[in-house]
XYZ file of C-alpha atoms in Angstrom:
718
model
C -15.610 -2.321 3.686
C -12.763 -2.027 0.862
C -12.203 1.531 -0.469
C -13.142 -0.242 -3.667
C -15.668 -2.390 -4.800
C -15.060 -4.711 -7.861
C -18.669 -6.618 -7.708
C -19.382 -5.219 -11.248
C -15.656 -5.587 -12.794
C -15.644 -9.399 -11.115
C -18.634 -10.969 -13.713
C -15.634 -10.380 -16.275
C -14.351 -13.772 -14.732
C -17.118 -15.885 -16.405
C -16.128 -15.027 -19.626
C -15.145 -17.814 -21.647
C -12.890 -19.387 -24.204
C -11.783 -16.739 -27.310
C -13.798 -13.829 -25.464
C -11.647 -10.781 -25.101
C -10.875 -9.938 -21.327
C -10.234 -6.219 -20.841
C -9.740 -4.804 -17.247
C -6.679 -4.229 -14.761
C -3.958 -6.157 -14.064
C -5.224 -7.146 -11.233
C -8.771 -8.528 -12.189
C -6.421 -10.294 -14.542
C -4.440 -12.050 -12.408
C -7.521 -13.523 -10.581
C -9.081 -14.396 -14.295
C -5.732 -16.587 -14.436
C -6.065 -17.988 -11.307
C -9.214 -19.560 -12.348
C -8.053 -20.863 -15.590
C -5.222 -22.439 -14.197
C -7.312 -24.690 -11.740
C -6.142 -23.385 -8.743
C -7.945 -24.884 -5.673
C -7.084 -22.075 -3.263
C -5.763 -19.004 -2.473
C -5.283 -17.112 0.762
C -2.903 -13.255 1.442
C -2.835 -10.005 3.138
C -3.806 -6.930 2.067
C -1.058 -4.545 1.109
C -0.124 -2.019 -1.193
C 0.533 -2.331 -4.617
C -1.718 -5.805 -3.938
C -4.283 -4.995 -2.176
C -7.121 -4.748 -4.585
C -5.995 -8.949 -5.383
C -7.372 -9.661 -2.144
C -10.480 -7.315 -2.747
C -11.480 -8.532 -6.278
C -11.550 -11.987 -4.287
C -13.749 -11.249 -1.941
C -16.092 -10.233 -4.014
C -15.710 -12.626 -6.339
C -16.067 -15.433 -3.568
C -19.666 -16.647 -4.875
C -17.611 -17.132 -8.563
C -14.779 -19.354 -6.227
C -17.199 -21.747 -4.642
C -18.207 -23.052 -8.298
C -15.168 -24.249 -8.912
C -14.269 -25.620 -5.527
C -11.701 -22.874 -4.295
C -11.118 -22.181 -1.348
C -10.343 -17.871 -0.309
C -9.044 -16.955 2.902
C -8.259 -13.414 3.956
C -5.344 -14.729 6.294
C -4.542 -13.239 9.538
C -1.042 -12.355 8.287
C 1.455 -13.418 5.557
C 2.926 -15.662 7.729
C -0.879 -17.665 7.753
C -1.053 -16.718 4.326
C 2.537 -18.625 3.159
C 2.086 -21.559 5.748
C -1.481 -22.032 3.838
C 0.420 -23.338 1.099
C 1.457 -26.496 3.124
C -1.276 -27.955 1.459
C 0.476 -28.317 -1.554
C 3.318 -30.033 0.036
C 1.847 -34.006 -0.274
C -1.090 -33.448 -2.456
C -1.438 -32.079 -6.390
C -3.192 -29.085 -5.087
C -2.188 -25.634 -6.403
C -2.250 -23.376 -4.173
C -1.826 -19.123 -4.602
C -1.463 -16.389 -2.032
C -0.757 -12.709 -2.154
C 0.967 -10.103 0.079
C 2.716 -7.209 -0.272
C 6.441 -7.437 -0.689
C 9.088 -7.178 0.940
C 7.791 -5.830 4.496
C 4.954 -8.996 3.733
C 7.650 -11.409 2.697
C 9.703 -10.795 5.170
C 6.795 -11.877 7.900
C 5.850 -15.129 5.861
C 9.977 -15.501 5.788
C 9.814 -18.255 8.351
C 6.940 -20.780 6.914
C 8.724 -19.695 3.114
C 11.506 -21.099 3.921
C 10.635 -24.074 4.909
C 7.877 -24.869 2.466
C 10.879 -23.771 0.083
C 13.291 -26.614 1.980
C 10.871 -29.410 1.435
C 9.576 -28.626 -1.722
C 6.237 -29.353 -2.921
C 3.745 -31.849 -5.191
C 1.329 -29.029 -6.232
C 1.527 -25.772 -7.964
C 2.299 -23.191 -5.255
C 2.536 -19.544 -6.122
C 3.371 -16.644 -4.068
C 1.737 -13.044 -5.694
C 3.790 -10.619 -4.293
C 3.315 -6.618 -5.000
C 6.585 -5.416 -5.354
C 6.744 -1.633 -3.774
C 9.836 -0.493 -4.873
C 10.348 3.373 -6.202
C 9.004 6.836 -6.387
C 5.395 4.953 -5.321
C 6.995 3.228 -2.044
C 5.646 3.408 1.009
C 8.476 0.679 2.966
C 12.108 0.844 3.271
C 13.541 0.137 -0.075
C 14.579 -3.210 -0.654
C 13.637 -6.218 -3.746
C 12.298 -10.034 -3.108
C 15.105 -11.260 -5.605
C 17.345 -11.069 -2.446
C 15.057 -13.964 -0.644
C 14.193 -15.507 -3.761
C 18.172 -16.269 -3.895
C 18.170 -17.260 -0.010
C 15.563 -20.139 -0.287
C 16.474 -21.361 -3.919
C 12.844 -19.766 -4.777
C 12.090 -18.967 -8.693
C 11.268 -15.808 -9.341
C 9.283 -14.687 -12.226
C 8.845 -10.641 -13.512
C 6.633 -11.021 -16.258
C 6.739 -7.656 -19.223
C 3.915 -5.281 -17.787
C 1.093 -6.017 -20.081
C -2.014 -8.530 -19.492
C -1.353 -11.133 -21.768
C 2.272 -11.722 -20.379
C 1.252 -11.573 -16.850
C -1.660 -13.930 -17.587
C 0.525 -16.328 -19.277
C 2.953 -15.782 -16.066
C 0.199 -16.680 -13.620
C 0.008 -20.160 -15.406
C 3.761 -20.505 -16.239
C 4.225 -19.979 -12.611
C 2.485 -23.115 -11.299
C 4.036 -25.435 -13.997
C 7.136 -24.580 -13.311
C 6.277 -24.620 -9.610
C 5.078 -28.490 -10.362
C 8.415 -29.226 -12.591
C 10.817 -28.194 -10.407
C 8.834 -29.474 -6.969
C 9.455 -25.707 -6.025
C 7.356 -22.650 -5.023
C 7.422 -19.933 -7.479
C 7.427 -16.073 -6.718
C 5.328 -14.092 -9.379
C 6.377 -10.106 -9.151
C 3.948 -7.307 -10.087
C 5.727 -4.140 -9.460
C 3.322 -0.959 -8.861
C 2.656 -0.747 -12.302
C 1.783 -3.496 -13.314
C -0.833 -4.177 -10.709
C -2.581 -1.128 -12.313
C -1.964 -1.681 -15.486
C -4.840 -1.868 -18.375
C -4.818 -3.701 -21.089
C -6.653 -6.486 -22.704
C -5.982 -10.026 -23.661
C -7.805 -13.488 -24.917
C -9.506 -15.134 -22.124
C -9.545 -19.535 -21.989
C -12.757 -21.583 -19.595
C -11.906 -21.475 -16.136
C -11.079 -24.544 -14.845
C -12.184 -26.591 -12.450
C -9.456 -28.162 -9.888
C -8.451 -31.746 -11.078
C -7.919 -32.846 -7.271
C -9.995 -31.399 -4.950
C -9.435 -30.009 -1.481
C -12.229 -32.727 -0.135
C -10.124 -35.682 -1.811
C -7.149 -34.913 0.008
C -9.172 -34.638 3.138
C -10.619 -37.869 2.223
C -6.968 -39.727 1.321
C -4.329 -38.027 3.767
C -1.251 -38.675 2.771
C 2.002 -38.217 4.652
C 6.034 -37.913 3.290
C 8.456 -37.541 6.405
C 11.201 -36.685 3.795
C 9.384 -33.565 3.122
C 9.362 -32.335 6.882
C 12.226 -29.666 7.235
C 13.688 -31.874 10.409
C 17.341 -33.487 10.006
C 18.348 -35.369 8.435
C 15.861 -34.634 5.669
C 16.630 -30.972 5.689
C 20.398 -31.711 4.685
C 19.275 -33.744 1.640
C 16.854 -30.895 0.884
C 19.927 -28.750 0.206
C 21.562 -31.099 -2.401
C 17.595 -32.138 -3.546
C 17.757 -27.779 -4.484
C 20.843 -27.860 -6.771
C 20.843 -31.528 -7.738
C 17.580 -31.933 -8.993
C 15.174 -28.965 -8.465
C 17.333 -26.341 -9.907
C 18.296 -28.542 -13.105
C 14.405 -29.279 -13.557
C 13.608 -25.535 -13.292
C 16.350 -24.295 -16.171
C 14.818 -26.898 -18.411
C 11.855 -25.878 -18.166
C 12.451 -22.239 -18.472
C 14.068 -23.038 -21.958
C 11.852 -25.473 -23.123
C 8.796 -22.921 -22.661
C 10.719 -20.358 -23.902
C 9.752 -18.088 -20.978
C 12.358 -15.967 -21.498
C 12.341 -13.347 -24.731
C 14.689 -12.762 -27.425
C 14.175 -9.135 -29.299
C 16.017 -8.670 -32.578
C 18.514 -10.626 -31.273
C 21.157 -10.189 -33.981
C 20.142 -6.901 -35.162
C 22.974 -5.363 -33.695
C 27.266 -5.688 -32.160
C 25.880 -4.671 -29.232
C 22.630 -5.212 -26.610
C 20.347 -4.950 -23.480
C 19.643 -7.277 -20.778
C 16.482 -5.894 -18.919
C 14.481 -8.296 -16.713
C 10.391 -7.869 -17.414
C 9.642 -5.669 -15.423
C 11.756 -2.935 -16.881
C 10.587 -3.390 -19.986
C 8.183 -1.154 -21.010
C 10.306 1.769 -19.581
C 13.438 0.511 -21.883
C 11.435 0.998 -24.761
C 9.875 3.907 -24.100
C 13.496 4.724 -23.361
C 14.631 3.520 -26.973
C 11.855 5.210 -28.300
C 13.437 8.269 -27.668
C 16.481 7.348 -29.031
C 14.804 6.761 -32.085
C 15.648 3.375 -32.081
C 12.242 2.143 -31.238
C 8.412 2.240 -31.795
C 5.866 2.329 -29.299
C 5.071 -1.413 -30.277
C 7.813 -2.989 -29.388
C 10.470 -3.438 -32.499
C 13.456 -1.819 -31.683
C 17.085 -2.043 -34.039
C 18.782 -2.877 -30.541
C 19.084 -6.057 -29.426
C 17.344 -6.947 -26.305
C 17.410 -10.069 -23.763
C 14.243 -9.858 -21.690
C 14.558 -11.975 -18.784
C 10.839 -12.464 -17.289
C 12.452 -15.125 -15.014
C 14.348 -12.795 -12.661
C 15.843 -15.996 -11.136
C 17.408 -18.547 -11.670
C 19.339 -17.033 -14.868
C 19.464 -19.320 -17.652
C 23.928 -19.248 -18.570
C 22.923 -21.020 -21.888
C 20.472 -18.354 -22.659
C 22.244 -15.526 -21.341
C 25.796 -16.498 -23.444
C 23.764 -17.119 -26.485
C 22.802 -13.558 -26.748
C 25.779 -11.958 -25.808
C 28.122 -14.055 -28.495
C 28.897 -11.822 -31.005
C 28.468 -8.626 -29.221
C 30.967 -6.521 -28.172
C 28.992 -5.182 -25.499
C 25.642 -5.632 -23.346
C 23.950 -3.017 -20.982
C 22.660 -4.421 -17.729
C 19.518 -2.567 -16.418
C 18.656 -3.616 -13.228
C 17.188 -1.460 -10.433
C 18.716 -1.376 -6.862
C 21.396 -2.762 -4.489
C 23.239 -5.350 -4.432
C 23.394 -5.988 -8.264
C 22.281 -9.411 -7.539
C 21.959 -10.218 -11.599
C 24.914 -7.668 -12.713
C 27.053 -10.112 -10.683
C 25.984 -13.448 -11.735
C 25.811 -12.475 -15.495
C 29.484 -11.553 -15.063
C 30.649 -14.387 -13.470
C 28.984 -16.683 -16.348
C 30.377 -14.410 -18.662
C 34.407 -14.574 -17.107
C 34.083 -18.414 -16.866
C 33.116 -19.153 -20.390
C 35.793 -16.264 -21.013
C 33.410 -14.352 -23.401
C 34.900 -11.424 -25.029
C 31.594 -9.484 -24.767
C 31.930 -6.542 -22.468
C 29.568 -6.123 -19.522
C 28.004 -2.927 -18.101
C 25.242 -1.842 -16.083
C 25.625 0.373 -12.522
C 29.053 2.201 -13.950
C 26.392 3.305 -16.453
C 23.390 3.548 -14.374
C 22.631 4.732 -10.486
C 23.483 2.166 -7.912
C 20.055 2.241 -6.326
C 16.601 4.119 -6.769
C 13.899 2.961 -9.332
C 14.785 3.282 -13.260
C 12.190 5.774 -14.372
C 12.435 6.327 -18.332
C 14.364 9.202 -17.417
C 16.947 7.578 -15.476
C 16.984 4.782 -17.816
C 17.389 7.306 -20.845
C 20.290 9.149 -19.653
C 22.567 5.297 -18.733
C 21.417 4.178 -22.681
C 22.639 7.493 -24.337
C 25.692 6.728 -21.966
C 26.265 3.392 -23.270
C 24.910 4.014 -27.273
C 27.238 6.895 -27.253
C 30.229 4.630 -26.682
C 30.320 2.682 -28.782
C 28.734 4.732 -31.369
C 25.040 3.608 -31.531
C 23.329 6.808 -30.742
C 21.456 7.830 -33.580
C 22.302 12.036 -34.900
C 18.208 12.065 -34.672
C 18.478 11.063 -31.046
C 19.901 14.135 -29.888
C 17.846 16.583 -28.471
C 18.919 20.251 -30.085
C 19.378 22.992 -28.387
C 16.437 25.230 -28.456
C 17.382 29.177 -29.056
C 15.242 31.049 -26.481
C 14.702 34.638 -27.913
C 16.792 37.240 -25.404
C 12.745 38.716 -23.535
C 11.481 35.361 -23.285
C 14.657 34.280 -20.784
C 14.306 37.445 -18.977
C 10.645 37.218 -18.694
C 11.371 33.692 -16.985
C 13.569 33.771 -13.575
C 15.858 30.999 -13.064
C 14.269 29.007 -10.587
C 15.698 25.230 -9.044
C 14.194 22.321 -10.767
C 13.074 21.312 -7.562
C 10.994 24.246 -7.616
C 8.215 24.034 -9.801
C 7.263 20.751 -7.608
C 5.961 21.618 -4.147
C 6.599 19.061 -1.677
C 3.345 17.059 -0.497
C 3.679 14.948 2.425
C 1.153 12.424 3.942
C -1.230 13.277 6.240
C -4.607 12.519 8.082
C -7.791 12.600 5.798
C -10.113 15.415 6.819
C -11.995 14.619 9.796
C -9.947 11.211 10.470
C -11.039 10.168 14.005
C -6.980 9.020 14.521
C -6.230 13.077 14.864
C -7.515 14.011 17.833
C -5.588 11.155 19.238
C -2.343 13.022 18.964
C -4.292 16.165 19.118
C -4.755 15.018 23.111
C -1.061 13.826 23.051
C 0.417 17.045 22.156
C -1.929 18.708 24.936
C -0.708 15.847 27.331
C 2.939 16.918 26.312
C 2.395 20.435 27.766
C 1.745 19.106 31.284
C 3.848 16.132 31.558
C 6.516 16.939 29.018
C 7.742 15.227 26.146
C 7.864 10.715 26.139
C 9.296 8.032 23.925
C 6.986 7.026 20.783
C 6.998 3.950 19.351
C 5.215 4.364 16.396
C 3.886 1.120 14.538
C 2.833 1.361 10.288
C -0.685 2.253 8.947
C -2.228 5.258 8.775
C -1.272 6.635 12.850
C 2.675 6.918 11.305
C 1.808 10.182 9.865
C 1.344 11.780 13.160
C 5.543 11.614 12.753
C 4.820 14.664 10.637
C 4.068 18.422 11.385
C 2.079 19.606 13.065
C 2.420 16.125 15.524
C 6.175 15.232 15.074
C 5.451 12.560 17.422
C 6.963 9.156 16.788
C 10.856 8.064 17.880
C 11.366 4.365 15.888
C 8.817 2.101 13.747
C 10.135 -1.406 13.818
C 7.182 -3.242 11.286
C 3.495 -3.378 11.503
C 2.021 -4.696 14.924
C 5.415 -4.019 16.550
C 4.669 -0.638 18.073
C 4.414 -2.319 21.908
C 7.506 -4.625 20.809
C 9.889 -1.654 19.782
C 9.404 -0.085 23.604
C 10.280 -3.362 25.111
C 13.456 -2.102 25.922
C 12.367 1.055 27.504
C 10.872 -0.818 30.636
C 12.696 0.555 34.074
C 11.293 2.360 36.594
C 11.410 6.054 35.568
C 9.547 9.146 35.962
C 7.751 8.517 33.009
C 6.752 5.734 30.756
C 7.147 4.862 27.202
C 3.649 4.933 24.668
C 3.289 2.606 21.777
C 1.091 3.173 19.182
C -0.436 0.081 17.170
C -3.442 0.163 14.707
C -6.252 -2.346 14.821
C -5.070 -4.281 11.848
C -1.597 -4.147 13.019
C -3.047 -5.498 16.685
C -4.234 -8.276 15.404
C -2.093 -8.487 12.759
C 1.078 -9.270 15.163
C 0.616 -6.831 18.033
C -1.654 -9.107 20.306
C 1.470 -11.570 20.565
C 4.356 -9.882 19.736
C 3.316 -6.106 22.030
C 0.953 -6.793 24.249
C 1.328 -10.371 25.899
C 4.688 -9.898 25.528
C 4.464 -6.561 27.863
C 2.059 -8.822 30.069
C 5.008 -11.551 30.211
C 7.715 -9.280 31.493
C 5.265 -7.101 33.562
C 6.056 -3.418 31.886
C 4.613 -0.584 32.587
C 4.580 1.662 29.246
C 1.020 2.769 27.472
C -0.041 1.290 24.790
C -2.614 2.961 22.778
C -4.685 1.167 20.409
C -6.081 2.929 17.632
C -9.077 1.234 16.704
C -10.940 2.649 13.678
C -12.851 -0.489 12.441
C -11.013 -1.371 9.568
C -7.616 -2.354 8.033
C -7.741 1.220 6.611
C -4.300 2.122 5.262
C -4.608 -0.875 3.141
C -7.650 0.414 1.736
C -10.411 -0.871 4.761
C -11.174 -4.218 4.481
C -12.843 -5.772 7.470
C -10.722 -7.407 10.590
C -11.634 -9.064 13.833
C -12.901 -6.147 15.456
C -15.056 -4.635 12.544
C -17.960 -3.229 13.518
C -20.120 -4.239 10.370
C -22.128 -7.844 9.958
C -19.850 -9.342 7.251
C -21.290 -12.031 5.659
C -18.688 -14.455 5.010
C -16.315 -13.464 7.653
C -16.726 -13.453 11.702
C -16.329 -9.998 12.910
C -17.446 -7.605 16.525
C -14.756 -9.473 18.367
C -14.121 -6.315 20.488
C -10.489 -5.574 21.190
C -10.584 -4.948 24.974
C -11.833 -8.422 25.806
C -8.664 -9.691 23.637
C -6.554 -7.388 25.641
C -7.966 -8.591 29.690
C -7.795 -11.738 28.014
C -3.854 -12.139 27.592
C -3.867 -10.278 31.391
C -3.615 -6.471 31.261
C -6.096 -5.164 33.879
C -5.516 -1.377 33.154
C -7.980 -0.972 29.864
C -9.823 2.473 29.131
C -11.689 2.336 25.950
C -12.760 5.717 24.525
C -14.910 5.354 22.310
C -15.643 8.269 20.183
C -11.642 9.911 19.734
C -13.729 13.536 19.066
C -14.447 14.270 22.461
C -11.230 15.610 23.213
C -11.829 16.279 26.795
C -12.110 12.745 27.864
C -9.378 11.639 25.032
C -7.027 14.165 27.125
C -8.434 12.951 30.414
C -7.530 9.167 29.613
C -4.523 9.588 28.590
C -2.939 11.880 31.174
C -4.448 9.365 33.594
C -2.809 6.740 31.778
C 0.407 7.747 32.084
C 0.195 8.887 35.489
C -1.362 6.128 37.287
C 0.256 4.222 40.183
C -1.447 0.838 38.990
C 1.603 -1.663 38.159
C 1.725 -3.256 34.700
C 1.082 -2.742 31.171
C -1.957 -0.131 30.286
C -3.656 -0.226 27.375
C -6.227 2.081 25.410
C -8.127 1.668 22.901
C -9.523 4.753 21.053
C -12.818 3.778 19.049
C -13.888 5.694 15.814
C -14.666 4.378 12.524
C -12.529 5.578 10.001
C -14.183 8.673 8.078
C -12.659 7.877 4.472
C -14.654 4.143 4.997
C -17.369 6.488 6.618
C -18.003 8.932 3.634
C -17.591 6.202 1.278
C -20.634 4.316 3.049
C -22.499 7.446 3.742
C -22.438 9.883 0.654
C -24.429 7.955 -1.894
C -26.943 7.474 0.711
C -26.851 11.290 1.117
C -26.871 11.725 -3.114
C -29.221 9.109 -3.209
C -32.275 10.904 -0.477
C -30.859 14.548 -2.235
C -32.451 12.820 -5.665
C -35.431 11.710 -4.477
C -36.617 14.442 -2.526
C -36.151 13.897 0.903
C -35.297 16.347 3.670
C -31.191 15.833 4.306
C -29.520 17.664 7.036
C -25.660 17.948 6.735
C -23.093 19.630 9.845
C -20.110 21.659 8.859
C -18.203 24.395 10.359
C -17.290 27.650 10.047
C -15.138 30.629 10.652
C -16.215 33.745 11.441
C -13.636 35.955 10.595
C -14.204 39.250 13.018
C -14.466 37.006 15.916
C -10.525 35.086 14.946
C -7.956 36.397 16.483
C -5.154 34.783 14.158
C -3.711 32.808 16.959
C -4.330 29.737 14.574
C -4.008 27.108 17.496
C -7.055 25.336 15.281
C -4.744 24.387 12.906
C -1.299 23.546 14.780
C -3.193 21.017 17.193
C -5.040 19.946 14.499
C -3.704 19.761 10.665
C -6.979 19.198 9.304
C -7.229 19.872 5.266
C -9.790 21.746 5.614
C -8.134 24.803 7.309
C -6.373 26.876 5.699
C -6.000 31.311 5.989
C -7.062 33.516 4.093
C -6.676 37.592 4.689
C -7.808 39.438 7.555
C -10.795 41.512 6.504
C -9.731 43.860 9.643
C -7.874 46.765 7.983
C -5.987 47.561 11.585
C -5.052 43.919 11.854
C -2.264 41.863 9.532
C -2.080 38.312 10.498
C -4.227 36.513 8.217
C -7.196 34.612 9.737
C -8.415 30.631 9.656
C -11.373 29.300 7.120
C -12.662 26.315 6.629
C -12.917 24.701 3.234
C -16.052 23.175 1.874
C -14.126 19.497 2.127
C -15.140 20.184 5.874
C -16.743 17.102 7.412
C -18.111 18.544 10.638
C -16.143 16.088 13.002
C -15.751 19.210 15.108
C -12.114 18.846 15.984
C -11.270 22.060 14.760
C -13.037 23.996 17.383
C -12.523 21.848 20.217
C -8.776 21.999 19.827
C -8.517 25.509 19.585
C -7.029 27.286 22.638
C -6.117 24.246 24.355
C -9.380 22.166 24.119
C -11.234 25.178 24.653
C -14.018 26.084 21.943
C -12.984 28.825 20.100
C -15.595 31.504 20.047
C -14.751 32.653 16.388
C -16.169 28.514 15.448
C -19.430 27.967 14.836
C -21.666 25.323 13.509
C -23.749 24.978 10.783
C -26.299 23.457 9.223
C -27.148 22.932 5.742
C -30.654 21.512 4.676
C -31.305 20.172 1.439
C -35.528 19.628 0.414
C -36.180 21.905 3.305
C -39.831 21.706 5.013
C -42.325 24.455 5.256
C -41.218 24.751 8.616
C -37.266 24.840 7.340
C -38.390 27.648 4.939
C -40.595 29.388 7.585
C -38.112 29.138 10.093
C -35.381 31.096 8.010
C -37.735 33.466 7.106
C -37.673 34.637 10.300
C -34.029 34.617 11.238
C -33.357 36.587 8.622
C -35.970 38.783 9.594
C -34.696 39.051 13.344
C -30.777 38.758 12.269
C -31.734 41.603 9.862
C -33.394 44.276 12.256
C -30.623 43.148 14.385
C -27.927 44.384 11.975
C -29.899 47.680 10.888
C -30.047 48.438 14.863
C -26.178 47.737 15.413
C -25.685 50.236 11.965
C -27.437 52.822 13.167
C -25.889 52.716 16.551
C -22.809 53.113 14.741
C -23.603 56.195 12.458
C -24.929 57.684 15.916
C -21.245 57.549 17.371
C -19.346 57.552 13.677
C -17.083 60.657 13.533
């Protein structure tokens, strides 16, 4: 169950010639694939490209109408290898995954694909996760495109440009027999807009035809001596073919080319940011009309020397806007200008930051520096100093800029079933001491932050167990590895569990089984409990683990049962049984559970049915202010408030309305013993007659007891 359903939106994919498409960038990409006559699509979900996989999954009826094969790949490597279908046959294929981590996983298949080349168009749509919204190490896909000699498109972030880039990508791939990367930055993936649709196209050559008439070309297989010929072919045939296509098709764009004797060079993905910065300088409007010449490289790689020199001719200087380090484009441009003996001065990282995302504020600062240097900054663009009355200045305390924005570290959702796993680890840590914890990619990585402070390293998706491989010696403690069910099926079964069996590890691996790849949006996987109509699910992780030879396997089927979690974890760390230990901790992702159940509850209440919901509360008169419930849980629904007792100053704990009634906070209090200050309440919607009568009885009894207690207190009062 993905976090968002596109069932209604995918109806727009049926729009035909001349109709106007309105929607999100990801949906537009799917429409462009249909209009391009694609044969097959595959991929692995990951921000910011997850929604593309969700759209494709919801659009399978439309895809099947056109004979298009779609697969949720087991990993990015699987997706990339799928493009092998385009090597020998005129089949158009597209794959998608998160960059750069997904590209790293897919690198072996992509490198082989780029070496041998393709016959049909091969498009790799990568979600470029770089900058402020990123969740991974800060790297760019550009280096991989250069290394493997694959062409990279980086279109301007608007729907017409993105749709055209998909179509141009297939054509460029076929014209140069080279796979093409289409880089979509975070904001491009989620931009909304419109474009004029074309008719969807059925592939001219089907996959069935390819299977009926198999073709084989030994020269396309990466094996010496063919592999040596591939390198020469890239340079002498494919590269010139790509440059011709890029130039003739006009993929790169010139704006106000001869408007001034200075200019700006920018990759397409940063175009909107640059236009916004030019607006602040009164040198452009919201429609992109600019007074400063722009060379927009919608093809990030390769650089077209002739276009660059054409743009620089007659200009004193140009400013290159390139995010990240190393400055691949700047170095390339500098070489081209030097070899052509051009007198145009090149600016880039001397005026802009070496690393980091180029936000509007960042670009504006560098742009102003460049324009001032060449006397091109209008006087109207210099911000006037605001005169602030002395009284107003005194009323406003001088705070540092960063104090205005509070830090908001990531954390587990309310009621997350992964929280009690790490609560149990902290409780066992009190008994057995600290252990080395090899973390993994996924929601469980939040355990490295307060209040748990667990996790020493993380090496990649599904590599939690592999990250502890060196720590496999006789010692008084065992290393603990963590991986999710998504990481387990993606990579962890072989690189982690099977590797531990083969090398006779004695360490512990905890597999967090919440039934989905929750961190990427809740997509189904092999072990999902849901019945997926188009996929095979309900394959037990325990069965797979035993299948590769693990003898010590325990499954905790309800992670909220903290006592069981603690005892099982203790046993795994103290067992005398030799060999790898695997603890499978199961409970459904609370976010997905709530997405499924909340609409049902709302519908039931609206229809007048009796609905009972549970939530927890804290009696402020009983709470001691110990706050162990918060220290060992960290649930967002737990907070503090002032103590009602005037003789006690410590604030008491309180439960907010966001509580989902998982009960963990009560269980963890005072070292996993239910705290007496916690109570469980039932909220009854559309109560029955019995509920109403019972409530009146309870109110009467409690009222009588309270009156008696009040009289007793009054009798002994001074």
